[in-house]
Amino acid sequence: MDRRMKLKESVKQAEFKSLNMSDTWRELAKDNNVAILVGLLIFYIFYNTVVLSYRKQQKDYEDRMKIEKAEAEERSKMRQLETEIEGRQGEEDEEAEGQGEEKNPYLKVAMRFMKSGAKIRRNPQYLDRGADVKFSDVAGLGNIRVELEEIVKFFTMAEVYQRRGVRVPSGILLCGPPGVGKTLLAKAVAGEAGVNFFSISASQFVEIYAGVGASRVRSLYEEARENAPSVVFIDELDAVGRKRGLVKGSGEQERDATLNQLLVCLDGFVSKGQVITIAATNRPDILDDALVRPGRFDRKIYIPKPSFMGRIEILKVHARKKPMADDVDYPVVANLTDGMVGAELANIIEIAALNMMRDGRSEITTDDLLQATQTEERGILGKKQRSPEIWKQLALNEAAVAVAAANFPDLCSVEFVTIAARAGKDLGYVRAKVNYMKFNEGMLSQKNLLDYITVQIAPRAADEIWNGESQLSTIWAKPADNARSAARRLVLSGLCGKLNGIHNSWVEDNVNEIDLEALKILNNCYSRVKEILNQNRGLLEATVDQLVEKKNLSKKEFSDLVRKFGNLEPVPLDLVEIRNSKLLQFREMMMTNKD
């Protein structure tokens, strides 16, 4: 019995221990599951951050090595091809030399001198062999030509400058709006000096791979020094030379490295030799200060838009190889192209030539140039159908502007009036030539602004006079907005009698006061232009009739209408006009005495 009891107790103890062990294993299993999940999460994060990024870098490295290998193979093939070509040329030269030595004994000595220690150079990658431009091919320079001729003397008279202690500039920065001819001027400097011309756009320096931009800068200047004397031209310098720190990102590091290499090549530790850098940009205000400081870009030359005489010269230069009629009136075309740049003037000649070919004629006339001017400025002529009422409303709108402008010769002179639709533009157009001797955008007087407001609000007044307040249209909405903006500008600039311009325009009371003063100015100008249009009602009606019939009016045609129907207020002559009239009278008197 005792043995049985002991056996039962031992079995119970064993069962109890097994139960305790199973609970322990369950708890351990739960802890292991958590640990496994944490381990998997850590492994997942490690795999994504380390392994995948490493594989990506390795793939980028392999792609880069493939590209470099392909470039190396291409360079080796080019060298082999150059060697074969040079070998063939050498054989031909030896044959020619053998034949020439019999005829000329000095030829052998000359050929040996040419072969003595000569280094075979690879073909320059950035050399522009077609840059054969002279100053005679560039027109409309004005006073800029003096500065450009001085740059040419840096090459032709370099020793004289060095003996007298004058430091030759390492860089010249050409600034100006697009199309004024900055690239052409750089080519003209190189062509006039007779030196090699290396050109590249600054956007070619920036690539996706690190170090490519700096490498290209070094290659460019190495080629320029090997082929010195030379000019290095960098177009659109602001693509790589803008101020550092403006843009954040990985691409900015590559841009900074390229800019630093350019700074070193401009001056620093690398000898420049007879290499001058000419750069062009439309945005000199965003260039890095270290780039434009003296010692790198010593000269900054601003290329403005051509003047009246400059436009005539540019038109004549581009018309050299075109079949122009003998009676082409270049001054008339130059008057209509005020504000245009050289590229636009060159395109006008090309458009006129196409018009000539389209009509089957053999010469370009003044009318072709005038039509080409309108095409360049406002697009091709449209064929939109309109009712007679709409044509008359358009003519009234543009005639009102022209008649009002005719009363303010100090402001502008009307050069052309049109109501023809061009390139989807439904409204007409009045081209007026501003008198820059009296009207300067940076120094506007109170009279200038009041005259401008009066001209801009003229279509609204004409619409009310002829059609009545109940029949007003929105055709004059844009010039009316211009008049409102000019009135507020007049008040805010302190040209108004009540406000002196020294005030806070954001205060509510001041805003209301400014609006009230601007409204007074608009009302006064509106009354003034209504009086002008009523006094010149005959001129306005004649201009409307001519526009409806012809769709266009030239300066001469409008001037004839003004002389016949106009009732303009007399304007006192200024000193320049008095001098010109006296000079004209003197010339007429001299011609009369000569006859």
Coordinates of C-alpha atoms in Angstrom, one line a residue:
M1 CA 0.0 0.0 0.0
D2 CA 2.8 2.4 0.9
R3 CA 4.5 1.7 -2.4
R4 CA 1.2 2.3 -4.3
M5 CA 0.7 5.6 -2.4
K6 CA 4.2 6.7 -3.1
L7 CA 3.8 5.8 -6.8
K8 CA 0.6 7.9 -7.0
E9 CA 2.2 10.9 -5.3
S10 CA 5.2 10.7 -7.7
V11 CA 2.8 10.5 -10.7
K12 CA 0.9 13.6 -9.4
Q13 CA 4.2 15.5 -8.8
A14 CA 5.3 14.6 -12.3
E15 CA 2.0 15.8 -13.8
F16 CA 2.2 19.0 -11.8
K17 CA 5.8 19.7 -13.0
S18 CA 4.8 19.0 -16.6
L19 CA 1.9 21.5 -16.3
N20 CA 4.3 24.1 -14.9
M21 CA 6.8 23.4 -17.7
S22 CA 4.2 23.8 -20.4
D23 CA 3.1 27.2 -19.0
T24 CA 6.8 28.3 -18.9
W25 CA 7.2 27.2 -22.5
R26 CA 4.1 29.1 -23.6
E27 CA 5.4 32.3 -22.0
L28 CA 8.8 31.7 -23.7
A29 CA 7.1 31.1 -27.0
K30 CA 5.2 34.4 -26.7
D31 CA 8.5 36.3 -25.9
N32 CA 10.2 34.6 -28.9
N33 CA 7.5 35.7 -31.3
V34 CA 7.9 39.3 -30.2
A35 CA 11.7 39.0 -30.6
I36 CA 11.3 37.5 -34.0
L37 CA 8.9 40.2 -35.1
V38 CA 11.3 42.9 -33.8
G39 CA 14.2 41.2 -35.6
L40 CA 12.3 41.0 -38.8
L41 CA 11.5 44.7 -38.5
I42 CA 15.1 45.7 -37.9
F43 CA 16.2 43.5 -40.8
Y44 CA 13.6 45.1 -43.1
I45 CA 14.8 48.6 -42.1
F46 CA 18.5 47.6 -42.5
Y47 CA 17.7 46.1 -45.9
N48 CA 15.9 49.1 -47.3
T49 CA 18.4 51.7 -45.9
V50 CA 21.7 49.9 -46.5
V51 CA 21.4 47.1 -48.9
L52 CA 19.2 48.7 -51.4
S53 CA 21.0 52.0 -51.3
Y54 CA 24.3 50.1 -51.8
R55 CA 22.9 48.3 -54.7
K56 CA 21.7 51.5 -56.3
Q57 CA 25.1 53.2 -55.8
Q58 CA 26.7 50.1 -57.3
K59 CA 24.4 50.2 -60.3
D60 CA 25.1 53.9 -60.8
Y61 CA 28.8 53.2 -60.6
E62 CA 28.5 50.4 -63.1
D63 CA 26.5 52.7 -65.5
R64 CA 29.1 55.4 -65.1
M65 CA 31.9 52.9 -65.8
K66 CA 30.0 51.7 -68.9
I67 CA 29.7 55.3 -70.1
E68 CA 33.3 56.1 -69.4
K69 CA 34.4 52.8 -71.1
A70 CA 32.3 53.7 -74.2
E71 CA 33.7 57.2 -74.3
A72 CA 37.3 55.8 -74.0
E73 CA 36.6 53.4 -76.8
E74 CA 35.2 56.2 -78.9
R75 CA 38.2 58.3 -78.2
S76 CA 40.6 55.5 -79.1
K77 CA 38.7 55.0 -82.4
M78 CA 38.9 58.7 -83.1
R79 CA 42.7 58.6 -82.4
Q80 CA 43.2 55.7 -84.7
L81 CA 41.2 57.4 -87.4
E82 CA 43.2 60.6 -86.9
T83 CA 46.4 58.6 -87.1
E84 CA 45.3 56.9 -90.3
I85 CA 44.3 60.3 -91.9
E86 CA 47.6 61.9 -90.8
G87 CA 49.5 58.9 -92.2
R88 CA 47.7 59.2 -95.5
Q89 CA 48.3 63.0 -95.6
G90 CA 52.0 62.3 -94.6
E91 CA 52.4 59.9 -97.6
E92 CA 50.8 62.5 -99.9
D93 CA 53.0 65.2 -98.5
E94 CA 56.1 63.1 -98.9
E95 CA 55.2 62.4 -102.6
A96 CA 54.5 66.1 -103.1
E97 CA 57.8 67.0 -101.3
G98 CA 59.8 64.6 -103.5
Q99 CA 58.3 66.1 -106.6
G100 CA 58.8 69.6 -105.3
E101 CA 62.4 69.2 -104.2
E102 CA 63.4 68.7 -107.8
K103 CA 61.8 72.0 -108.8
N104 CA 62.6 74.1 -105.7
P105 CA 65.7 73.2 -103.5
Y106 CA 64.5 75.5 -100.6
L107 CA 61.3 73.4 -100.2
K108 CA 63.2 70.6 -98.5
V109 CA 64.6 72.9 -95.9
A110 CA 61.2 74.4 -95.2
M111 CA 59.6 71.0 -94.8
R112 CA 62.3 69.9 -92.4
F113 CA 61.7 73.0 -90.4
M114 CA 58.0 72.4 -90.2
K115 CA 58.5 68.8 -89.0
S116 CA 61.1 69.6 -86.3
G117 CA 59.7 68.6 -83.0
A118 CA 56.1 69.4 -83.9
K119 CA 53.5 68.0 -81.5
I120 CA 50.5 66.3 -82.9
R121 CA 47.4 68.0 -81.5
R122 CA 44.0 66.5 -81.3
N123 CA 41.1 68.3 -83.0
P124 CA 39.8 71.0 -80.6
Q125 CA 36.3 70.1 -79.5
Y126 CA 35.0 73.7 -78.8
L127 CA 36.7 75.6 -81.6
D128 CA 34.3 77.4 -83.9
R129 CA 35.9 77.3 -87.3
G130 CA 33.1 79.2 -88.9
A131 CA 33.5 82.3 -86.8
D132 CA 34.7 84.6 -89.6
V133 CA 33.0 87.8 -88.6
K134 CA 34.3 91.4 -88.8
F135 CA 33.2 94.7 -87.4
S136 CA 31.9 95.5 -90.9
D137 CA 29.4 92.7 -90.5
V138 CA 28.0 94.2 -87.3
A139 CA 26.0 97.4 -87.4
G140 CA 24.4 99.7 -84.9
L141 CA 27.2 99.6 -82.4
G142 CA 27.5 103.3 -81.7
N143 CA 30.0 104.1 -78.9
I144 CA 30.4 100.4 -78.1
R145 CA 32.7 100.0 -81.1
V146 CA 35.4 102.0 -79.3
E147 CA 35.5 99.6 -76.4
L148 CA 35.4 96.5 -78.7
E149 CA 38.3 97.9 -80.8
E150 CA 40.3 98.3 -77.6
I151 CA 39.8 94.7 -76.8
V152 CA 41.2 93.8 -80.2
K153 CA 44.3 95.9 -79.5
F154 CA 44.9 93.7 -76.4
F155 CA 45.7 90.9 -78.9
T156 CA 47.4 92.9 -81.7
M157 CA 49.4 95.2 -79.3
A158 CA 49.9 92.9 -76.3
E159 CA 53.6 93.7 -75.9
V160 CA 53.0 97.4 -75.9
Y161 CA 50.5 97.1 -73.2
Q162 CA 52.8 94.9 -71.1
R163 CA 55.8 97.3 -71.5
R164 CA 53.7 100.2 -70.3
G165 CA 52.4 98.3 -67.3
V166 CA 48.8 98.0 -68.5
R167 CA 47.2 94.8 -67.4
V168 CA 45.3 93.0 -70.1
P169 CA 41.8 92.1 -68.8
S170 CA 41.1 88.4 -68.4
G171 CA 37.3 88.7 -69.0
I172 CA 34.7 90.9 -70.6
L173 CA 31.0 90.6 -69.7
L174 CA 28.5 91.5 -72.3
C175 CA 25.1 92.4 -70.9
G176 CA 21.9 93.3 -72.6
P177 CA 18.5 92.1 -73.6
P178 CA 18.0 89.0 -75.9
G179 CA 18.8 89.5 -79.6
V180 CA 21.0 92.6 -79.4
G181 CA 23.9 90.6 -80.9
K182 CA 26.2 89.7 -78.0
T183 CA 27.4 86.4 -79.6
L184 CA 28.0 88.2 -82.9
L185 CA 30.1 90.9 -81.2
A186 CA 32.2 88.2 -79.5
K187 CA 32.8 86.6 -82.9
A188 CA 33.6 90.0 -84.4
V189 CA 36.3 90.6 -81.7
A190 CA 37.9 87.3 -82.5
G191 CA 37.7 87.7 -86.2
E192 CA 39.0 91.3 -86.2
A193 CA 42.0 90.2 -84.0
G194 CA 42.6 87.2 -86.1
V195 CA 42.6 84.7 -83.2
N196 CA 40.8 81.4 -82.6
F197 CA 37.3 81.5 -81.2
F198 CA 36.1 78.9 -78.7
S199 CA 32.4 78.9 -77.9
I200 CA 30.2 77.0 -75.5
S201 CA 26.9 77.5 -73.7
A202 CA 27.1 77.6 -69.9
S203 CA 24.2 75.0 -69.8
Q204 CA 26.6 72.4 -71.3
F205 CA 28.7 72.5 -68.2
V206 CA 25.9 71.2 -65.9
E207 CA 25.3 67.4 -66.1
I208 CA 23.8 64.7 -64.0
Y209 CA 27.2 63.1 -63.2
A210 CA 29.4 64.7 -60.6
G211 CA 32.6 66.3 -61.9
V212 CA 31.6 66.5 -65.6
G213 CA 31.0 70.3 -65.5
A214 CA 34.4 71.1 -63.9
S215 CA 36.1 68.7 -66.3
R216 CA 34.5 70.4 -69.3
V217 CA 35.7 73.8 -68.1
R218 CA 39.2 72.5 -67.8
S219 CA 39.1 70.9 -71.2
L220 CA 37.8 74.2 -72.7
Y221 CA 40.6 76.3 -71.3
E222 CA 43.3 73.7 -72.1
E223 CA 42.2 73.8 -75.7
A224 CA 42.2 77.6 -75.7
R225 CA 45.7 77.8 -74.2
E226 CA 47.0 75.2 -76.7
N227 CA 45.6 77.3 -79.6
A228 CA 46.4 80.7 -78.1
P229 CA 45.9 83.5 -78.8
S230 CA 42.2 82.8 -78.6
V231 CA 38.9 84.1 -77.3
V232 CA 36.7 81.9 -75.1
F233 CA 33.0 82.8 -75.4
I234 CA 30.6 81.5 -72.8
D235 CA 26.9 82.2 -73.7
E236 CA 24.2 82.4 -71.1
L237 CA 26.6 82.7 -68.2
D238 CA 23.8 82.9 -65.6
A239 CA 23.1 79.2 -66.2
V240 CA 26.2 78.3 -64.2
G241 CA 27.4 81.6 -62.7
R242 CA 24.4 82.5 -60.5
K243 CA 24.9 83.4 -56.9
R244 CA 25.7 80.4 -54.7
G245 CA 23.2 79.3 -52.1
L246 CA 20.0 80.4 -53.9
V247 CA 19.0 76.9 -54.7
K248 CA 19.3 73.9 -52.4
G249 CA 19.7 70.3 -53.6
S250 CA 22.3 67.8 -54.9
G251 CA 22.4 69.6 -58.3
E252 CA 23.6 72.8 -56.6
Q253 CA 26.8 71.0 -55.4
E254 CA 27.7 70.2 -59.0
R255 CA 26.9 73.7 -60.1
D256 CA 29.1 75.1 -57.3
A257 CA 32.0 72.8 -58.3
T258 CA 31.7 73.9 -61.9
L259 CA 31.6 77.6 -60.9
N260 CA 34.7 77.2 -58.7
Q261 CA 36.6 75.6 -61.6
L262 CA 35.6 78.5 -63.8
L263 CA 36.8 81.0 -61.2
V264 CA 40.2 79.2 -61.1
C265 CA 40.5 79.2 -64.9
L266 CA 39.6 82.9 -65.1
D267 CA 42.4 83.7 -62.7
G268 CA 44.0 82.0 -59.8
F269 CA 46.6 79.3 -60.1
V270 CA 46.3 78.6 -63.8
S271 CA 48.3 80.7 -66.3
K272 CA 45.9 82.3 -68.8
G273 CA 48.4 83.1 -71.5
Q274 CA 46.9 85.0 -74.4
V275 CA 43.3 83.9 -73.7
I276 CA 40.5 86.4 -73.1
T277 CA 37.1 85.2 -71.9
I278 CA 34.0 86.9 -73.2
A279 CA 30.7 86.0 -71.6
A280 CA 27.1 87.0 -72.4
T281 CA 24.1 87.2 -70.1
N282 CA 20.7 88.8 -69.9
R283 CA 20.7 88.7 -66.1
P284 CA 23.8 90.3 -64.7
D285 CA 22.0 91.0 -61.4
I286 CA 21.9 87.3 -60.4
L287 CA 25.6 86.5 -61.1
D288 CA 27.9 85.5 -58.2
D289 CA 30.0 88.4 -56.8
A290 CA 33.2 86.3 -56.9
L291 CA 32.6 85.8 -60.7
V292 CA 32.1 89.5 -61.7
R293 CA 34.8 91.1 -59.5
P294 CA 37.7 92.9 -61.1
G295 CA 40.4 90.4 -62.1
R296 CA 38.0 88.0 -63.5
F297 CA 35.5 90.0 -65.5
D298 CA 37.2 93.4 -65.6
R299 CA 35.0 95.0 -68.2
K300 CA 31.2 95.0 -68.2
I301 CA 29.8 96.3 -71.5
Y302 CA 26.1 96.9 -71.7
I303 CA 24.6 96.4 -75.3
P304 CA 21.4 98.5 -75.6
K305 CA 18.7 98.2 -78.2
P306 CA 19.7 100.0 -81.4
S307 CA 18.9 103.6 -82.0
F308 CA 17.2 105.0 -85.0
M309 CA 20.4 105.3 -87.0
G310 CA 21.5 101.9 -85.7
R311 CA 18.4 100.3 -86.9
I312 CA 18.9 101.7 -90.4
E313 CA 22.5 100.4 -90.4
I314 CA 21.4 96.9 -89.3
L315 CA 18.7 96.7 -91.9
K316 CA 21.2 97.7 -94.6
V317 CA 23.7 95.1 -93.4
H318 CA 21.2 92.3 -93.6
A319 CA 19.9 93.5 -96.9
R320 CA 23.3 93.3 -98.6
K321 CA 22.7 89.8 -100.1
K322 CA 19.0 90.4 -100.9
P323 CA 17.5 91.8 -104.1
M324 CA 16.4 95.1 -102.7
A325 CA 14.6 97.8 -104.8
D326 CA 16.5 101.0 -105.4
D327 CA 13.9 103.2 -103.8
V328 CA 13.6 101.3 -100.4
D329 CA 12.9 103.8 -97.7
Y330 CA 14.9 102.5 -94.7
P331 CA 14.1 105.5 -92.4
V332 CA 10.4 104.7 -92.6
V333 CA 11.0 101.1 -91.6
A334 CA 13.3 102.2 -88.8
N335 CA 10.6 104.5 -87.5
L336 CA 8.2 101.6 -87.3
T337 CA 10.7 99.3 -85.6
D338 CA 11.4 101.4 -82.5
G339 CA 12.3 99.1 -79.6
M340 CA 13.3 96.1 -81.8
V341 CA 16.6 94.4 -81.5
G342 CA 19.0 93.2 -84.2
A343 CA 17.6 89.7 -84.4
E344 CA 14.1 91.0 -85.0
L345 CA 15.4 93.4 -87.7
A346 CA 17.2 90.5 -89.4
N347 CA 14.0 88.4 -89.3
I348 CA 12.0 91.3 -90.9
I349 CA 14.3 91.2 -94.0
E350 CA 13.8 87.4 -94.2
I351 CA 10.0 87.8 -93.9
A352 CA 10.1 90.5 -96.6
A353 CA 12.1 88.2 -98.9
L354 CA 9.5 85.4 -98.4
N355 CA 6.7 87.9 -99.3
M356 CA 8.6 88.8 -102.5
M357 CA 8.9 85.1 -103.4
R358 CA 5.3 84.4 -102.6
D359 CA 4.1 87.2 -104.9
G360 CA 6.5 86.1 -107.7
R361 CA 8.5 89.3 -107.8
S362 CA 12.2 89.9 -108.2
E363 CA 12.8 92.8 -105.7
I364 CA 12.0 93.6 -102.1
T365 CA 10.1 96.9 -101.8
T366 CA 9.3 99.2 -98.9
D367 CA 5.8 97.8 -98.7
D368 CA 7.3 94.3 -98.2
L369 CA 9.4 95.6 -95.3
L370 CA 6.4 97.4 -93.7
Q371 CA 4.2 94.3 -93.9
A372 CA 7.1 92.2 -92.5
T373 CA 7.4 94.6 -89.6
Q374 CA 3.7 94.1 -88.7
T375 CA 4.1 90.3 -89.1
E376 CA 7.2 90.3 -86.8
E377 CA 5.5 92.5 -84.2
R378 CA 1.9 91.2 -84.1
G379 CA 1.9 87.9 -86.1
I380 CA 0.5 86.9 -89.5
L381 CA -2.6 88.6 -90.9
G382 CA -5.9 86.9 -90.0
K383 CA -8.9 86.4 -92.2
K384 CA -11.6 86.9 -89.6
Q385 CA -15.0 88.0 -90.8
R386 CA -16.6 91.0 -89.1
S387 CA -19.8 93.0 -89.4
P388 CA -19.6 96.7 -90.5
E389 CA -20.6 97.7 -87.0
I390 CA -17.7 95.9 -85.4
W391 CA -15.2 97.4 -88.0
K392 CA -16.5 100.8 -87.2
Q393 CA -16.3 100.3 -83.4
L394 CA -12.7 99.1 -83.8
A395 CA -11.8 102.0 -86.0
L396 CA -13.4 104.5 -83.5
N397 CA -11.3 102.9 -80.7
E398 CA -8.0 103.3 -82.5
A399 CA -8.8 106.6 -84.1
A400 CA -9.6 108.1 -80.7
V401 CA -6.1 107.1 -79.4
A402 CA -4.4 108.5 -82.6
V403 CA -6.3 111.8 -82.5
A404 CA -5.6 112.3 -78.8
A405 CA -1.9 111.5 -79.3
A406 CA -1.6 114.0 -82.1
N407 CA -2.5 116.7 -79.6
F408 CA 0.6 115.8 -77.4
P409 CA 3.7 115.8 -79.6
D410 CA 5.9 116.0 -76.5
L411 CA 4.6 112.6 -75.6
C412 CA 4.8 110.6 -78.9
S413 CA 4.2 110.8 -82.6
V414 CA 1.8 108.4 -84.4
E415 CA 3.7 106.1 -86.8
F416 CA 1.0 103.5 -87.7
V417 CA -2.7 102.8 -87.1
T418 CA -4.3 99.5 -87.9
I419 CA -7.5 97.6 -87.1
A420 CA -6.5 94.4 -89.0
A421 CA -6.7 91.2 -86.9
R422 CA -3.3 89.4 -86.5
A423 CA -2.4 86.1 -84.8
G424 CA -5.7 85.8 -83.0
K425 CA -5.6 89.4 -81.7
D426 CA -9.1 90.9 -82.2
L427 CA -8.4 94.5 -81.4
G428 CA -6.5 97.1 -83.4
Y429 CA -3.2 98.8 -82.7
V430 CA -1.7 102.3 -82.7
R431 CA 2.1 102.4 -82.9
A432 CA 3.5 105.6 -81.5
K433 CA 7.1 106.6 -81.3
V434 CA 8.0 108.1 -77.9
N435 CA 10.0 111.3 -77.9
Y436 CA 12.9 110.2 -75.7
M437 CA 14.4 113.7 -75.6
K438 CA 11.3 114.8 -73.6
F439 CA 9.7 111.6 -72.3
N440 CA 12.0 109.3 -70.2
E441 CA 10.5 106.3 -68.4
G442 CA 12.8 106.8 -65.3
M443 CA 12.1 110.6 -65.0
L444 CA 8.4 111.1 -65.7
S445 CA 7.0 114.5 -65.0
Q446 CA 3.5 115.4 -63.9
K447 CA 2.7 116.7 -67.4
N448 CA 4.0 113.4 -69.0
L449 CA 1.7 111.3 -66.8
L450 CA -1.3 113.5 -67.3
D451 CA -0.8 113.4 -71.1
Y452 CA -0.5 109.6 -71.0
I453 CA -3.7 109.2 -68.9
T454 CA -5.5 111.5 -71.3
V455 CA -4.5 109.4 -74.3
Q456 CA -5.3 106.1 -72.6
I457 CA -8.8 107.2 -71.6
A458 CA -9.6 108.6 -75.1
P459 CA -11.4 105.4 -76.4
R460 CA -13.9 105.6 -73.5
A461 CA -14.7 109.2 -74.2
A462 CA -15.1 108.6 -78.0
D463 CA -17.4 105.7 -77.3
E464 CA -19.6 107.9 -75.0
I465 CA -19.6 110.8 -77.5
W466 CA -20.6 108.8 -80.5
N467 CA -22.7 105.9 -79.1
G468 CA -24.1 107.4 -75.9
E469 CA -23.8 106.1 -72.3
S470 CA -26.4 103.4 -72.9
Q471 CA -24.4 101.8 -75.8
L472 CA -21.0 101.7 -74.2
S473 CA -18.9 98.6 -74.9
T474 CA -15.9 97.0 -73.2
I475 CA -13.5 97.6 -76.0
W476 CA -11.7 100.3 -74.1
A477 CA -11.4 98.3 -70.8
K478 CA -7.6 97.7 -71.1
P479 CA -6.5 101.3 -71.9
A480 CA -8.8 102.4 -69.0
D481 CA -7.0 100.1 -66.7
N482 CA -3.7 101.6 -67.8
A483 CA -5.1 105.1 -67.1
R484 CA -6.2 104.0 -63.6
S485 CA -2.8 102.6 -62.8
A486 CA -1.0 105.7 -64.1
A487 CA -3.3 107.9 -61.9
R488 CA -2.5 105.9 -58.8
R489 CA 1.2 106.1 -59.7
L490 CA 1.0 109.8 -60.0
V491 CA -0.5 110.1 -56.6
L492 CA 1.8 107.6 -54.9
S493 CA 4.9 109.2 -56.4
G494 CA 4.1 112.6 -54.8
L495 CA 3.3 114.5 -57.9
C496 CA -0.2 115.3 -56.7
G497 CA -0.8 118.5 -54.9
K498 CA -2.5 117.1 -51.8
L499 CA -0.3 114.1 -51.1
N500 CA 3.5 114.4 -51.1
G501 CA 4.2 110.7 -51.6
I502 CA 5.7 110.2 -48.1
H503 CA 3.0 108.2 -46.4
N504 CA 2.0 104.7 -45.6
S505 CA -0.3 103.4 -48.4
W506 CA -1.5 100.5 -46.3
V507 CA -3.4 102.6 -43.8
E508 CA -7.2 102.5 -44.6
D509 CA -7.6 106.2 -44.5
N510 CA -4.6 106.8 -46.8
V511 CA -5.9 104.2 -49.3
N512 CA -9.3 106.0 -49.5
E513 CA -7.5 109.3 -49.9
I514 CA -5.3 107.9 -52.7
D515 CA -8.3 106.5 -54.5
L516 CA -10.1 109.9 -54.2
E517 CA -7.2 111.8 -55.6
A518 CA -6.7 109.3 -58.4
L519 CA -10.4 109.6 -59.3
K520 CA -10.1 113.4 -59.5
I521 CA -7.2 113.1 -61.9
L522 CA -9.1 110.6 -64.1
N523 CA -12.2 112.9 -64.2
N524 CA -10.0 115.9 -65.1
C525 CA -8.3 114.0 -67.9
Y526 CA -11.6 112.6 -69.1
S527 CA -13.1 116.1 -69.4
R528 CA -9.9 117.2 -71.2
V529 CA -10.0 114.4 -73.8
K530 CA -13.7 114.9 -74.4
E531 CA -13.0 118.5 -75.3
I532 CA -10.1 117.5 -77.6
L533 CA -12.3 115.0 -79.4
N534 CA -15.2 117.4 -79.8
Q535 CA -12.8 120.0 -81.2
N536 CA -11.4 117.4 -83.7
R537 CA -14.6 115.7 -84.6
G538 CA -13.9 116.1 -88.3
L539 CA -10.5 114.5 -87.9
L540 CA -11.9 111.6 -85.9
E541 CA -14.6 110.9 -88.4
A542 CA -12.2 111.1 -91.3
T543 CA -9.8 108.7 -89.6
V544 CA -12.6 106.2 -88.8
D545 CA -13.7 106.2 -92.4
Q546 CA -10.2 105.7 -93.7
L547 CA -9.5 102.8 -91.3
V548 CA -12.8 101.1 -92.2
E549 CA -11.9 101.4 -95.9
K550 CA -8.1 100.6 -95.8
K551 CA -7.7 98.8 -92.4
N552 CA -4.3 100.5 -92.1
L553 CA -3.0 104.1 -92.0
S554 CA 0.7 105.0 -92.3
K555 CA 2.3 108.0 -90.7
K556 CA 2.1 110.0 -93.9
E557 CA -1.6 109.2 -94.4
F558 CA -2.5 110.1 -90.9
S559 CA -0.4 113.3 -91.0
D560 CA -2.3 114.3 -94.2
L561 CA -5.6 113.9 -92.3
V562 CA -4.3 115.9 -89.4
R563 CA -3.3 118.8 -91.7
K564 CA -6.6 118.7 -93.5
F565 CA -9.2 118.1 -90.7
G566 CA -7.2 118.7 -87.4
N567 CA -7.8 121.5 -84.9
L568 CA -4.8 121.0 -82.7
E569 CA -3.7 123.3 -80.0
P570 CA -0.4 125.1 -80.9
V571 CA 2.6 123.7 -79.1
P572 CA 5.6 126.1 -78.4
L573 CA 8.8 124.9 -80.0
D574 CA 11.7 123.9 -77.7
L575 CA 15.3 124.8 -78.3
V576 CA 16.1 121.7 -80.3
E577 CA 13.2 122.2 -82.7
I578 CA 14.0 125.9 -83.1
R579 CA 17.6 125.0 -83.9
N580 CA 16.5 122.3 -86.4
S581 CA 14.1 124.7 -88.2
K582 CA 16.8 127.4 -88.4
L583 CA 19.3 124.9 -89.8
L584 CA 16.7 123.7 -92.4
Q585 CA 16.1 127.3 -93.5
F586 CA 19.8 127.9 -93.8
R587 CA 20.3 124.9 -96.0
E588 CA 17.4 125.9 -98.2
M589 CA 18.9 129.4 -98.5
M590 CA 22.3 128.0 -99.4
M591 CA 20.8 125.7 -102.1
T592 CA 18.8 128.7 -103.5
N593 CA 22.0 130.8 -103.7
K594 CA 23.9 127.9 -105.3
D595 CA 21.3 127.6 -108.1

